[in-house]
Short mmCIF file of C-alpha atoms and ligand atoms in Angstrom, two decimals:
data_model
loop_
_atom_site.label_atom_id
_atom_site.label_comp_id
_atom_site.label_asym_id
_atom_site.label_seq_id
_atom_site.Cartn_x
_atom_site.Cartn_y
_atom_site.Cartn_z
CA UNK A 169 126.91 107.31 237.63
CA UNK A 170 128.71 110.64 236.31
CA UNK A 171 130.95 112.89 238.30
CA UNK A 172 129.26 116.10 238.17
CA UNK A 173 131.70 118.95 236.57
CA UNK A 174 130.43 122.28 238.84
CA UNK A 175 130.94 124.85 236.59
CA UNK A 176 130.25 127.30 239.52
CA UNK A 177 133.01 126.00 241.25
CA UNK A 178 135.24 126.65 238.58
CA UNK A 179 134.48 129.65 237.74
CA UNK A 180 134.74 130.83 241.20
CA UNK A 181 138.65 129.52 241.37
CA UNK A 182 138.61 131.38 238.08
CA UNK A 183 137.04 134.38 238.89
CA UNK A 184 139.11 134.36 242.25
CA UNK A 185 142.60 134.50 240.32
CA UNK A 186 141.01 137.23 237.75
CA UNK A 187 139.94 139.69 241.43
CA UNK A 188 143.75 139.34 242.65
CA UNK A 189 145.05 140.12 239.15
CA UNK A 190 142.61 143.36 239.17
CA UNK A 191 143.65 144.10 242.15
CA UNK A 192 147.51 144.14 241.87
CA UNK A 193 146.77 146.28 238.33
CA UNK A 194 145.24 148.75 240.36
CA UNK A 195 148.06 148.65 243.07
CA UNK A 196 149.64 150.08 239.70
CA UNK A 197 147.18 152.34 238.83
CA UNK A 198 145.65 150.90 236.23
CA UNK A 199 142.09 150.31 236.42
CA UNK A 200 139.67 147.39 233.99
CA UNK A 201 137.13 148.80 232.16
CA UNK A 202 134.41 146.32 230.09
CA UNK A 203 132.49 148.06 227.65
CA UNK A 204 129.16 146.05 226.95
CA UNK A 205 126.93 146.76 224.72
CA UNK A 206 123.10 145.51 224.01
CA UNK A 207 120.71 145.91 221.25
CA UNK A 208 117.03 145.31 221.44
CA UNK A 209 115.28 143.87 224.25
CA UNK A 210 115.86 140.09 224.18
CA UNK A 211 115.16 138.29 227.68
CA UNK A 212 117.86 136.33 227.32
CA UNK A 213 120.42 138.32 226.02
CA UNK A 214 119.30 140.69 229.06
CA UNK A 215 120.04 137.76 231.49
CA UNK A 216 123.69 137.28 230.06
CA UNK A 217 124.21 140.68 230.31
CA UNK A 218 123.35 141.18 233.45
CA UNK A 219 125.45 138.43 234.87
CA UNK A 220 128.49 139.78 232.83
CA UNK A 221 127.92 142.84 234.91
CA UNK A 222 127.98 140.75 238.13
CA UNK A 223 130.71 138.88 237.35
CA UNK A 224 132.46 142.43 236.67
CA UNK A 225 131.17 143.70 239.93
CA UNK A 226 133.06 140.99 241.74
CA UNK A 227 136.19 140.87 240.22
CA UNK A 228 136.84 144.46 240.25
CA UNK A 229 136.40 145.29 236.82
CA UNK A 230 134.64 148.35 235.81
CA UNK A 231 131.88 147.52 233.51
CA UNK A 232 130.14 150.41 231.56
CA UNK A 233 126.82 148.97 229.68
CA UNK A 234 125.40 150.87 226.28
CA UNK A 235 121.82 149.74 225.99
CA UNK A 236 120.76 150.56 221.99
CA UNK A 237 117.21 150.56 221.47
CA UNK A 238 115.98 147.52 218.52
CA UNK A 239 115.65 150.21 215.72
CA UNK A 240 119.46 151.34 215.99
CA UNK A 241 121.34 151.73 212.47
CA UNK A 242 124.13 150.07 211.67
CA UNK A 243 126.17 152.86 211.48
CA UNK A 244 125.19 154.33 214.83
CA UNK A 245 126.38 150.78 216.13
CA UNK A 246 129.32 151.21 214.11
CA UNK A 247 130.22 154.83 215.59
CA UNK A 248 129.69 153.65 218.97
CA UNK A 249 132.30 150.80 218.72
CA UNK A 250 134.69 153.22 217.21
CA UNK A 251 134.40 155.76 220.11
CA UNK A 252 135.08 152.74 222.27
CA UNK A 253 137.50 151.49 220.28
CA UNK A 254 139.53 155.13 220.58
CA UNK A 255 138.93 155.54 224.51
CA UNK A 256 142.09 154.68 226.33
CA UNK A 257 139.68 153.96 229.75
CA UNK A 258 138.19 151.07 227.67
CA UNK A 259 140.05 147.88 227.63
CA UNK A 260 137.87 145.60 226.42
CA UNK A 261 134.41 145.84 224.00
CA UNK A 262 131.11 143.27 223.87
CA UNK A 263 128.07 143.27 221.66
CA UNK A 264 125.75 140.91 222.82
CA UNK A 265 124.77 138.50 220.23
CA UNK A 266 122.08 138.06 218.63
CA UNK A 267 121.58 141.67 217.17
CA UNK A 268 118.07 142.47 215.96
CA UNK A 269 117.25 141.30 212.68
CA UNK A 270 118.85 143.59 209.76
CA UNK A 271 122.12 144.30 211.98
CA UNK A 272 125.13 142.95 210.08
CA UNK A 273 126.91 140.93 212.92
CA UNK A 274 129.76 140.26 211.04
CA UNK A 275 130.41 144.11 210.18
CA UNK A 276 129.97 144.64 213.88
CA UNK A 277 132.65 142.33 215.07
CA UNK A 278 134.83 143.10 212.49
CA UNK A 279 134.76 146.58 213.67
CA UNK A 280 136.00 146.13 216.62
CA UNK A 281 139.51 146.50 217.55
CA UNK A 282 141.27 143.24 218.12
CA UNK A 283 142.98 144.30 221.09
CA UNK A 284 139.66 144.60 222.97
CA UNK A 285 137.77 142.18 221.31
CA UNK A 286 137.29 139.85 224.78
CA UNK A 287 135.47 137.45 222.71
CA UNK A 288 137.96 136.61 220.60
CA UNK A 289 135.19 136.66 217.42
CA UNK A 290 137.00 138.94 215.39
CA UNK A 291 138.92 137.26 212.59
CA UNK A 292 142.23 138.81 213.31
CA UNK A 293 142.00 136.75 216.76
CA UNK A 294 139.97 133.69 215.33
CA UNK A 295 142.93 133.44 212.88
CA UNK A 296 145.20 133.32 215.69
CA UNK A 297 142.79 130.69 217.53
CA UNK A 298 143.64 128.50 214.14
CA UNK A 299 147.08 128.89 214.27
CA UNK A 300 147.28 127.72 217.54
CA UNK A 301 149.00 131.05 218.95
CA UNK A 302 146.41 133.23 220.83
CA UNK A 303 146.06 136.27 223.10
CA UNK A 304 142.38 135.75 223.97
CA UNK A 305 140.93 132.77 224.32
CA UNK A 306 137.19 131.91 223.00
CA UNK A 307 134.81 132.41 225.89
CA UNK A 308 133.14 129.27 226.32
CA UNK A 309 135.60 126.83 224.30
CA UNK A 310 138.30 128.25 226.86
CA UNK A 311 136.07 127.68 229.65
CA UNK A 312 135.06 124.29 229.07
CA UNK A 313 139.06 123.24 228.30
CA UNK A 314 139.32 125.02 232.07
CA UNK A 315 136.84 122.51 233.66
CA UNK A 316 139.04 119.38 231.70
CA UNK A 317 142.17 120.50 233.18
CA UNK A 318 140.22 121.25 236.38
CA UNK A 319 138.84 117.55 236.73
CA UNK A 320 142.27 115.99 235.11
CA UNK A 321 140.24 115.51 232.17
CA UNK A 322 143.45 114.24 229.22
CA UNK A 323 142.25 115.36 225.96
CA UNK A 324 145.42 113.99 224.66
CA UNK A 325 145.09 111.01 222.34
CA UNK A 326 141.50 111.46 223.08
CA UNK A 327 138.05 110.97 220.28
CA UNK A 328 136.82 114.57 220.97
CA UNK A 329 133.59 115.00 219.38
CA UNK A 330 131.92 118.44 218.59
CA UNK A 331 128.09 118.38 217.81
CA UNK A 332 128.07 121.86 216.23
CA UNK A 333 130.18 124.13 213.77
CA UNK A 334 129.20 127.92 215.66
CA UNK A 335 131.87 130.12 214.98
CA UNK A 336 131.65 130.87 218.77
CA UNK A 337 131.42 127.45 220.05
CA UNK A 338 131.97 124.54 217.84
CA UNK A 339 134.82 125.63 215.37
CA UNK A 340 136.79 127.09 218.03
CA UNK A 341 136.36 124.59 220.69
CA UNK A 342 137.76 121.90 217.79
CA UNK A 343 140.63 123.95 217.59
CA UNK A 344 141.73 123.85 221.32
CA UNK A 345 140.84 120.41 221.32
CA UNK A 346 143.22 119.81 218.86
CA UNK A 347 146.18 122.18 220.44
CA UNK A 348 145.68 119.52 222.82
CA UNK A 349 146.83 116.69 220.98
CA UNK A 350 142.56 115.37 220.72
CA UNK A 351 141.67 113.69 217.46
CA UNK A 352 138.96 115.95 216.94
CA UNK A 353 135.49 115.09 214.99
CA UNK A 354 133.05 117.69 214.24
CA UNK A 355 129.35 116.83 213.59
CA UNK A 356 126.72 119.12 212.45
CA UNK A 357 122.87 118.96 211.16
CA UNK A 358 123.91 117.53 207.59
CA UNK A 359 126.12 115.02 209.37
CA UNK A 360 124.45 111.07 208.51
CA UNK A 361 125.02 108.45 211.04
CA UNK A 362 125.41 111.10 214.08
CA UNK A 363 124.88 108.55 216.66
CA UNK A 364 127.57 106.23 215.38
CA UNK A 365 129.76 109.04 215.76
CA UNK A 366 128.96 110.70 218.91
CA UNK A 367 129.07 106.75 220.68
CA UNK A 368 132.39 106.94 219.59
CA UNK A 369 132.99 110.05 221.73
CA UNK A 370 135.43 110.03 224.74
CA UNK A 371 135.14 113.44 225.22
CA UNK A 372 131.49 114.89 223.73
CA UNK A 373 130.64 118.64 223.39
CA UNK A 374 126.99 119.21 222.60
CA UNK A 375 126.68 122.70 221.23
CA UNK A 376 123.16 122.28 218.89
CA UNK A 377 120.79 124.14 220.43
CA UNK A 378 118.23 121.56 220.65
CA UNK A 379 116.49 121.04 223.88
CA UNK A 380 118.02 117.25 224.96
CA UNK A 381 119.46 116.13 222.11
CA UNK A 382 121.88 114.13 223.25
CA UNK A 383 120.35 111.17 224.47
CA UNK A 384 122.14 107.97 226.31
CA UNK A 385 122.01 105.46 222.95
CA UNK A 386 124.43 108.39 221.82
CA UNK A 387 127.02 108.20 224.42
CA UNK A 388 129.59 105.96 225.17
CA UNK A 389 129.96 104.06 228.34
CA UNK A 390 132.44 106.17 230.65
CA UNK A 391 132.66 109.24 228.05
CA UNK A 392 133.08 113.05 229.09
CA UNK A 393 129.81 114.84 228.18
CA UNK A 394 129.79 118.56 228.36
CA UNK A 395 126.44 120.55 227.82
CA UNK A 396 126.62 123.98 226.05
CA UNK A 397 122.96 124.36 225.38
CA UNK A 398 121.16 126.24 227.32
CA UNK A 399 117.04 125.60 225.99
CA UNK A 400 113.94 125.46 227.66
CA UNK A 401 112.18 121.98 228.04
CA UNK A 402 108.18 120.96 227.28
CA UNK A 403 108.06 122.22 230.99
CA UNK A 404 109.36 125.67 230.28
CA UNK A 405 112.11 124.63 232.47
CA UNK A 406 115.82 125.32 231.60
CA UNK A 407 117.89 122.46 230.38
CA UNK A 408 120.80 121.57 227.87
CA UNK A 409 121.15 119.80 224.72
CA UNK A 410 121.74 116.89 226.49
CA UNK A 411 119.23 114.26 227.98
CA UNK A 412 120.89 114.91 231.52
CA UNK A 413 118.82 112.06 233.52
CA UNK A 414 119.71 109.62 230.97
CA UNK A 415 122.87 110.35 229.79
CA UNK A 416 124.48 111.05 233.65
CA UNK A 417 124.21 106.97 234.14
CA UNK A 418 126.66 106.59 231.57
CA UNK A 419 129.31 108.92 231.75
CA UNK A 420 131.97 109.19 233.50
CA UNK A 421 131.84 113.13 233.50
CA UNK A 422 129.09 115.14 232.82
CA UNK A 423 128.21 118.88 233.16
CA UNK A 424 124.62 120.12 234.05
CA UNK A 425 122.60 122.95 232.72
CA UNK A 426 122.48 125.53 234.56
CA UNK A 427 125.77 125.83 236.39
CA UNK A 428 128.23 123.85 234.35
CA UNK A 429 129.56 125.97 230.81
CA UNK A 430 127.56 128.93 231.58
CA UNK A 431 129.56 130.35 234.41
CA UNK A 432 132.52 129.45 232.74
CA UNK A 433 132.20 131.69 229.83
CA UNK A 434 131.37 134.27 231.64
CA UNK A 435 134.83 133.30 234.62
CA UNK A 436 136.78 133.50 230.78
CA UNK A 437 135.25 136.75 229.98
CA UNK A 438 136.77 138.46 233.01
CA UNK A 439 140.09 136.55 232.28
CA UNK A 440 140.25 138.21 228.32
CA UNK A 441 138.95 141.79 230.00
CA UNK A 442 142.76 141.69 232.25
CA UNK A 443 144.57 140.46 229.72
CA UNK A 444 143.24 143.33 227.80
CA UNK A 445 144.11 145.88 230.47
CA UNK A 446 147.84 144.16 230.51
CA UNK A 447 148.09 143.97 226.66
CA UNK A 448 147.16 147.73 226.22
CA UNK A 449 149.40 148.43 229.50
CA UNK A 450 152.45 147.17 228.08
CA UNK A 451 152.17 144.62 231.17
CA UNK A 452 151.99 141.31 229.16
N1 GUN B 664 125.69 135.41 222.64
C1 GUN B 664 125.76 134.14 223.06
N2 GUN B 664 126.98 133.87 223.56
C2 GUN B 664 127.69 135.00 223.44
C3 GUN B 664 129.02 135.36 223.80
O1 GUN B 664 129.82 134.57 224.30
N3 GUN B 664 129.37 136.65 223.53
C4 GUN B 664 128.52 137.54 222.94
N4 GUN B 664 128.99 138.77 222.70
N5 GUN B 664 127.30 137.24 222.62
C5 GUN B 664 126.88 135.98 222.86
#
């Protein structure tokens, strides 16, 4: 039977460490400011917001939200990220993705600064993520690599295998595999013979998108398994891309959906906003 990774847990130590950094910046008076912004009225990209906000809340950092109705233009978007951009109170910017169909995501990431990009999806910092020298760390990538090191998870040496090629998740998440000396495999929909891959897995990363995916004839006796879908079952109910049930008799590791990667992201979010705050303070 797995050991349960609690990504709540985690995030808390995380989130903990991110409050007392806030709160020695402001013993300095300087304050954190996330900009967030939404577009549209998507349930679930309302839910993720609004748990940014509380994880703002209670580390300290100021969050400011800019709700855009569905039919915003492009460049009204655009002028909003550039007013951000040029506002010294804001240290770091997020557009919730999706965007409403006909919104050019890359155009909007690409417009924002790299210094307050706290997702790290800009290319300027996704460049750096590939070279292997990095100011801010990919949200959830970073935040699973967090739960490894806090379960003394090695990587090194390690079959890492990535079930997805996201720029957010699985690309990135390869790469910090690899700074970590993993031999890194990454699978995708054309892939043939997934299951002989994945069952070759120490450490698995499911990041499809597919409601239990994963399921136990694709996992290796005593492998990590970490979850970063978050779907709803037959049932309506909330669950990962893994077969949790199943797959949780094999591993030696696994994280659950919810309260495994999801709170991570989130804990690394609030880690990239400070580091922001430092970088444009001249305190890093
Ligand atoms: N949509 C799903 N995940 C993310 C994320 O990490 N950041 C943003 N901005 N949008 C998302």
């Amino acid at each position: 039977m797995a050991r349960i990774i609690d990504g709540k847990l985690v995030s808390q130590a995380v989130k903990d460490g991110v409050k007392e950094q806030v709160s020695l910046l402001n013993s300095k008076g300087v304050s954190v400011t996330l900009a967030v912004i939404i577009v549209g009225d998507d349930p679930a990209s309302r839910i993720y917001v609004n748990n940014k906000k509380k994880a703002c809340e209670a580390t300290g950092i100021i969050s400011r939200e800019y709700a855009l109705p569905a039919d915003t233009s492009l460049e009204e978007l655009l002028a909003l990220i550039e007013k951000l951009n040029n506002d010294s109170e804001v240290n770091g910017i997020l557009c919730q993705l999706p965007l409403p169909e006909g919104l050019d995501e890359k155009a909007v990431i690409t417009a924002i600064s790299p210094e307050k990009d706290v997702d790290a999806f800009n290319a300027v910092n996704t460049g750096h993520i590939m070279i292997g020298d990095y100011t801010f760390l990919p949200c959830t990538p970073a935040g699973i690599t967090e739960m490894l090191d806090y379960y003394d998870i090695p990587v090194r040496g390690k079959h890492c295998v990535v079930i997805g090629r996201s720029n957010i998740v699985g690309k990135p998440m390869a790469m910090l595999l690899l700074k970590r000396d993993g031999t890194v495999t990454i699978c995708h929909s054309k892939t043939e013979n997934l299951a002989d891959i994945t069952r070759q897995a120490d450490i698995l990363v499911a990041a499809v998108g597919r409601a239990k995916f994963v399921s136990a004839d694709m996992v290796k006796e005593g492998a990590v398994v970490i979850d970063v879908g978050m779907n709803r079952d037959a049932d309506g109910k909330l669950c990962g891309d893994v077969d949790f049930e199943a797959v949780e008799k094999k591993a030696s590791f696994i994280t659950p959906v919810p309260g495994g990667v999801g709170p991570m992201t989130i804990a690394t979010l609030m880690k990239n906003t400070v580091i922001a705050a430092k970088l444009q303070n001249g305190l890093l």
